[in-house]
Amino acid sequence: MTVVTAESAPIPVGFTASSVASLSLEPTLVMVGVGTDGESLSAMREAGAFAVNILARDQEALAMRFASDRRETRFRDLQLGVGVTGAPVLPGVLGWLDCRLHDEFPAGDHVVMIGRVEACDAREGEPLLYFRGRFGGWAS
């Protein structure tokens, strides 16, 4: 599971996303599916950047927080990092990709945003997975 974040005034935007994939090694590109019905798409376009935060196995609550309809509380009490693009990076995540908007393509009720990875980091640990309506890990 991931949380995609972007800078936006007065509050950053962020949403839980399972539709994230590697696209290219050279240049390093990732793709993210973004719904057309929320504020995240316009904020990502305006910022020209976004971060993909890869959640650790113990961050189910963070996934749920960013899946909620309450945008104003998503970032409350979080000590955010900031990527080189200005995109917010969530604390304690397993890894993150800081991306500049490279391109975008319409895809039904979503837009596929292509990001060029400008910076990234990762730590050891188990990722948070989501399958058949449940969170889990590799052994679940």
Backbone as JSON, one array per atom type, in Angstrom:
{
  "sequence": "MTVVTAESAPIPVGFTASSVASLSLEPTLVMVGVGTDGESLSAMREAGAFAVNILARDQEALAMRFASDRRETRFRDLQLGVGVTGAPVLPGVLGWLDCRLHDEFPAGDHVVMIGRVEACDAREGEPLLYFRGRFGGWAS",
  "N": [[0.84, -1.17, 0.0], [0.37, 2.27, -0.6], [0.74, 5.8, 0.09], [-0.02, 8.61, -1.62], [1.25, 11.84, -1.93], [1.05, 15.43, -2.17], [2.12, 18.83, -2.4], [0.07, 21.48, -1.36], [-1.73, 24.45, -0.85], [-3.97, 25.51, 1.72], [-3.35, 23.2, 3.03], [-1.56, 20.18, 2.58], [-2.22, 17.63, 0.06], [-3.27, 14.22, 0.09], [-3.61, 10.73, -0.51], [-4.66, 7.33, -0.1], [-3.3, 4.84, -2.08], [-3.46, 2.11, -4.24], [-2.93, 1.68, -6.8], [-0.22, 1.92, -8.09], [2.78, 1.79, -9.91], [5.95, 0.65, -11.15], [7.44, 2.02, -14.06], [9.52, 2.66, -15.88], [13.05, 2.2, -16.16], [15.11, 3.8, -17.16], [14.56, 6.85, -18.28], [14.03, 6.87, -14.69], [10.85, 6.11, -13.99], [7.58, 6.25, -12.57], [4.15, 5.21, -12.26], [0.96, 6.46, -11.34], [-2.37, 5.98, -10.47], [-4.9, 8.35, -10.42], [-7.88, 9.52, -9.13], [-10.47, 11.32, -10.83], [-12.32, 12.77, -9.47], [-11.65, 14.15, -7.13], [-9.72, 16.53, -5.08], [-7.04, 16.0, -5.31], [-5.92, 15.48, -7.86], [-5.89, 18.01, -9.23], [-4.25, 19.41, -7.44], [-1.84, 17.99, -7.61], [-1.19, 18.48, -10.27], [-0.89, 21.3, -10.18], [1.23, 21.57, -8.32], [3.16, 20.2, -9.68], [4.52, 17.99, -8.92], [4.9, 15.04, -6.85], [4.84, 12.72, -4.09], [5.43, 9.28, -3.53], [4.64, 7.33, -0.95], [5.67, 4.5, 0.59], [4.07, 2.19, 2.47], [4.78, 0.7, 5.65], [4.39, -2.53, 7.22], [3.19, -2.16, 9.73], [1.62, 0.11, 9.47], [-1.13, 0.33, 8.99], [-3.13, 1.97, 10.12], [-2.38, 4.47, 9.15], [-2.81, 4.14, 6.42], [-5.6, 3.87, 6.46], [-6.3, 6.37, 7.49], [-5.6, 8.11, 5.38], [-7.32, 7.23, 3.49], [-9.72, 8.13, 4.23], [-12.55, 10.44, 4.14], [-11.95, 12.84, 5.26], [-10.13, 15.28, 4.64], [-8.95, 17.44, 6.02], [-7.91, 16.4, 8.38], [-6.0, 14.54, 7.75], [-3.2, 15.03, 7.71], [-2.71, 15.86, 10.25], [-0.8, 16.22, 13.2], [1.44, 14.89, 12.19], [4.89, 14.53, 11.63], [6.17, 15.8, 9.04], [8.42, 15.1, 6.35], [10.22, 16.72, 3.69], [10.44, 16.42, 0.28], [12.87, 16.82, -2.43], [11.43, 18.0, -4.42], [9.54, 19.39, -3.08], [7.39, 17.97, -2.27], [5.39, 16.46, 0.28], [6.71, 14.11, 2.61], [5.92, 11.23, 4.33], [6.27, 10.33, 7.83], [8.26, 7.58, 9.06], [7.73, 5.72, 7.04], [8.18, 2.82, 4.92], [9.54, 3.25, 2.59], [10.16, 5.85, 0.13], [9.34, 7.73, -2.81], [10.24, 10.52, -4.52], [8.82, 12.55, -6.81], [8.83, 14.29, -9.95], [6.31, 15.66, -11.96], [5.9, 14.08, -14.97], [4.33, 13.29, -17.17], [0.92, 12.76, -18.24], [-2.08, 10.77, -18.6], [-5.41, 10.25, -19.7], [-7.63, 7.86, -18.22], [-10.33, 6.34, -18.12], [-12.26, 6.83, -15.25], [-10.11, 7.84, -13.97], [-6.86, 9.43, -13.95], [-3.78, 8.66, -15.31], [-0.92, 9.42, -13.79], [2.34, 10.18, -14.57], [5.39, 10.0, -13.04], [8.66, 11.31, -12.73], [11.31, 10.01, -11.03], [13.01, 11.82, -8.68], [14.32, 11.7, -6.26], [14.85, 9.29, -3.66], [14.3, 6.9, -1.0], [14.76, 4.14, 1.24], [14.07, 1.67, 3.75], [14.86, -1.26, 5.7], [12.37, -3.77, 6.13], [8.96, -4.96, 6.34], [6.45, -4.68, 3.86], [3.17, -3.1, 3.85], [0.39, -4.83, 2.83], [-2.57, -5.2, 0.76], [-5.35, -7.09, 0.18], [-8.16, -8.67, -1.15], [-9.94, -7.11, 0.39], [-8.7, -6.89, 2.86], [-6.06, -5.92, 5.1], [-2.64, -6.9, 5.33], [0.39, -8.86, 5.6], [3.32, -10.4, 4.18], [3.08, -13.1, 5.07], [0.41, -13.33, 5.68]],
  "CA": [[0.0, 0.0, 0.0], [1.08, 3.54, -0.64], [0.03, 7.05, 0.21], [0.53, 9.6, -2.55], [1.11, 13.17, -1.35], [1.49, 16.58, -2.97], [2.01, 20.11, -1.71], [-1.1, 22.28, -1.73], [-2.03, 25.4, 0.22], [-3.16, 25.64, 2.93], [-3.07, 21.86, 3.55], [-1.17, 19.26, 1.51], [-3.18, 16.59, -0.28], [-2.74, 12.87, 0.15], [-4.63, 9.69, -0.6], [-4.18, 5.96, -0.14], [-3.33, 4.37, -3.47], [-2.92, 0.78, -4.54], [-2.63, 1.66, -8.24], [1.09, 2.52, -8.3], [3.66, 0.79, -10.52], [7.17, 1.06, -11.85], [7.17, 2.13, -15.49], [10.75, 2.71, -16.67], [14.29, 2.32, -15.4], [15.92, 4.9, -17.7], [14.68, 7.43, -16.95], [13.25, 6.18, -13.66], [9.48, 6.61, -14.01], [6.52, 5.49, -11.91], [2.81, 5.69, -12.62], [-0.01, 6.49, -10.24], [-3.74, 6.26, -10.87], [-5.51, 9.39, -9.57], [-9.28, 9.74, -9.46], [-10.79, 12.64, -11.38], [-13.39, 13.39, -8.69], [-11.18, 14.79, -5.9], [-8.82, 17.67, -5.22], [-5.66, 15.55, -5.45], [-5.46, 15.61, -9.24], [-5.54, 19.41, -9.53], [-3.11, 19.79, -6.6], [-0.64, 17.38, -8.19], [-0.87, 19.25, -11.48], [-0.41, 22.62, -9.78], [2.55, 21.42, -7.68], [4.1, 19.64, -10.64], [5.3, 16.98, -8.22], [4.21, 14.24, -5.84], [5.64, 11.68, -3.46], [4.81, 7.99, -3.27], [5.09, 6.85, 0.36], [5.41, 3.06, 0.66], [3.75, 1.93, 3.87], [5.3, -0.47, 6.36], [3.37, -3.48, 7.69], [2.49, -1.66, 10.93], [1.03, 1.42, 9.19], [-2.51, 0.19, 8.54], [-3.88, 3.15, 10.55], [-2.04, 5.56, 8.24], [-3.54, 3.84, 5.18], [-7.0, 4.19, 6.7], [-6.41, 7.83, 7.67], [-5.55, 8.77, 4.08], [-8.44, 6.74, 2.69], [-10.95, 8.76, 4.76], [-13.05, 11.63, 3.45], [-11.63, 14.02, 6.07], [-8.85, 15.82, 4.19], [-8.37, 18.38, 6.99], [-7.25, 15.7, 9.48], [-5.05, 13.53, 7.25], [-1.81, 15.36, 8.04], [-2.65, 16.34, 11.63], [0.15, 15.62, 14.14], [2.5, 14.14, 11.51], [6.14, 15.26, 11.4], [6.44, 15.55, 7.63], [9.64, 15.46, 5.67], [9.94, 17.4, 2.43], [11.32, 15.96, -0.8], [13.53, 17.87, -3.21], [10.41, 18.65, -5.24], [8.62, 20.07, -2.19], [6.31, 17.06, -1.91], [5.46, 15.95, 1.65], [7.1, 12.72, 2.83], [5.35, 10.81, 5.61], [7.26, 9.78, 8.75], [8.27, 6.17, 9.37], [7.35, 4.84, 5.94], [9.18, 1.85, 4.51], [10.3, 3.91, 1.53], [9.45, 6.93, -0.56], [9.8, 8.18, -4.13], [9.91, 11.93, -4.73], [8.68, 12.57, -8.26], [8.36, 15.44, -10.72], [5.31, 15.26, -12.94], [6.52, 13.87, -16.28], [3.28, 13.23, -18.18], [-0.34, 12.21, -17.73], [-2.95, 10.2, -19.62], [-6.73, 9.91, -19.2], [-7.89, 6.43, -18.13], [-11.65, 6.17, -17.52], [-12.53, 7.8, -14.19], [-8.81, 8.18, -13.39], [-5.78, 9.92, -14.81], [-2.51, 8.03, -14.97], [0.13, 10.43, -13.65], [3.67, 9.61, -14.69], [6.35, 10.79, -12.29], [10.09, 11.02, -12.87], [11.85, 9.94, -9.68], [14.12, 12.75, -8.45], [15.01, 11.26, -5.05], [14.15, 8.17, -3.02], [14.97, 6.27, 0.12], [14.05, 2.96, 1.74], [14.67, 1.0, 4.9], [14.49, -2.67, 5.82], [11.1, -4.0, 6.77], [7.92, -5.64, 5.59], [5.44, -3.74, 3.38], [1.75, -3.32, 4.11], [-0.31, -5.33, 1.64], [-4.03, -5.16, 0.82], [-5.86, -8.11, -0.74], [-9.51, -9.16, -0.83], [-10.58, -6.31, 1.42], [-8.02, -6.98, 4.15], [-4.65, -5.59, 5.2], [-1.82, -7.99, 5.81], [1.8, -8.87, 5.24], [3.69, -11.51, 3.32], [2.62, -14.39, 5.59], [-1.02, -13.29, 6.0]],
  "C": [[0.89, 1.24, 0.0], [0.15, 4.68, -0.29], [0.74, 8.03, -0.71], [0.23, 10.97, -1.98], [1.6, 14.23, -2.31], [1.29, 17.84, -2.15], [0.81, 20.86, -2.26], [-1.38, 23.22, -0.56], [-3.54, 25.4, 0.48], [-2.75, 24.3, 3.53], [-2.62, 20.98, 2.39], [-2.31, 18.29, 1.19], [-2.48, 15.24, -0.18], [-3.87, 11.87, 0.09], [-3.96, 8.32, -0.63], [-4.36, 5.44, -1.56], [-2.73, 2.98, -3.58], [-2.54, 0.68, -6.01], [-1.36, 2.47, -8.52], [1.99, 1.44, -8.89], [4.9, 1.44, -11.1], [6.88, 1.07, -13.34], [8.43, 2.03, -16.32], [11.96, 2.82, -15.75], [15.13, 3.51, -15.86], [15.09, 5.71, -18.69], [13.79, 6.66, -15.97], [11.87, 6.85, -13.56], [8.56, 5.67, -13.25], [5.18, 6.05, -12.36], [1.87, 5.5, -11.46], [-1.38, 6.78, -10.84], [-4.38, 7.23, -9.89], [-6.94, 9.62, -10.04], [-9.53, 11.16, -9.92], [-11.8, 13.4, -10.52], [-12.94, 14.09, -7.41], [-10.22, 15.92, -6.18], [-7.37, 17.27, -5.47], [-5.12, 15.76, -6.86], [-5.04, 17.05, -9.55], [-4.35, 19.88, -8.69], [-1.82, 19.22, -7.16], [-0.21, 18.11, -9.46], [-0.27, 20.6, -11.13], [0.99, 22.56, -9.17], [3.6, 20.94, -8.68], [4.95, 18.53, -10.05], [4.41, 16.21, -7.26], [5.2, 13.24, -5.24], [4.8, 10.42, -3.31], [5.45, 7.46, -1.99], [4.69, 5.38, 0.49], [5.25, 2.69, 2.13], [4.35, 0.64, 4.39], [4.13, -1.29, 6.91], [2.57, -2.95, 8.87], [1.8, -0.32, 10.71], [-0.37, 1.34, 8.6], [-3.34, 1.42, 8.92], [-3.6, 4.34, 9.64], [-2.74, 5.36, 6.89], [-5.01, 4.21, 5.33], [-7.22, 5.69, 6.84], [-6.46, 8.52, 6.3], [-6.59, 8.25, 3.09], [-9.75, 7.41, 3.12], [-11.33, 9.99, 3.94], [-12.64, 12.92, 4.14], [-10.23, 14.56, 5.75], [-8.16, 16.67, 5.27], [-7.65, 17.68, 8.14], [-6.16, 14.71, 9.03], [-3.62, 13.79, 7.7], [-1.63, 15.81, 9.49], [-1.67, 15.51, 12.47], [1.22, 14.74, 13.48], [3.71, 15.04, 11.33], [6.59, 14.95, 9.98], [7.87, 15.89, 7.25], [9.24, 16.18, 4.39], [10.95, 16.9, 1.4], [11.95, 17.13, -1.54], [12.55, 18.62, -4.1], [9.45, 19.5, -4.41], [7.46, 19.2, -1.76], [6.48, 16.57, -0.47], [5.83, 14.47, 1.68], [6.64, 12.34, 4.23], [6.42, 10.17, 6.51], [7.12, 8.26, 8.9], [7.89, 5.22, 8.26], [8.5, 3.91, 5.58], [10.1, 2.43, 3.44], [9.49, 5.01, 0.91], [10.14, 7.24, -1.88], [9.33, 9.62, -4.3], [9.96, 12.18, -6.23], [8.27, 13.93, -8.8], [7.37, 14.92, -11.76], [5.94, 15.24, -14.33], [5.48, 13.92, -17.41], [2.01, 12.72, -17.52], [-1.2, 11.75, -18.89], [-4.32, 9.9, -19.01], [-6.92, 8.39, -19.22], [-9.22, 6.22, -17.41], [-11.91, 7.24, -16.49], [-11.26, 8.17, -13.41], [-7.93, 8.85, -14.43], [-4.52, 9.2, -14.35], [-1.46, 9.13, -14.98], [1.47, 9.72, -13.69], [4.64, 10.55, -13.97], [7.77, 10.34, -12.56], [10.7, 11.09, -11.47], [13.09, 10.83, -9.57], [14.95, 12.35, -7.25], [14.19, 10.12, -4.45], [14.97, 7.67, -1.84], [14.12, 5.08, 0.56], [14.79, 2.41, 2.95], [14.23, -0.46, 4.88], [13.13, -2.78, 6.51], [10.13, -4.69, 5.83], [6.87, -4.61, 5.12], [4.04, -4.1, 3.84], [1.09, -3.72, 2.8], [-1.82, -5.23, 1.86], [-4.55, -6.12, -0.25], [-7.2, -8.6, -0.24], [-10.12, -8.44, 0.36], [-9.92, -6.33, 2.78], [-6.56, -6.54, 4.03], [-3.91, -6.81, 5.7], [-0.38, -7.8, 5.44], [2.07, -10.08, 4.38], [3.1, -12.83, 3.79], [1.12, -14.46, 5.84], [-1.85, -14.1, 5.02]]
}
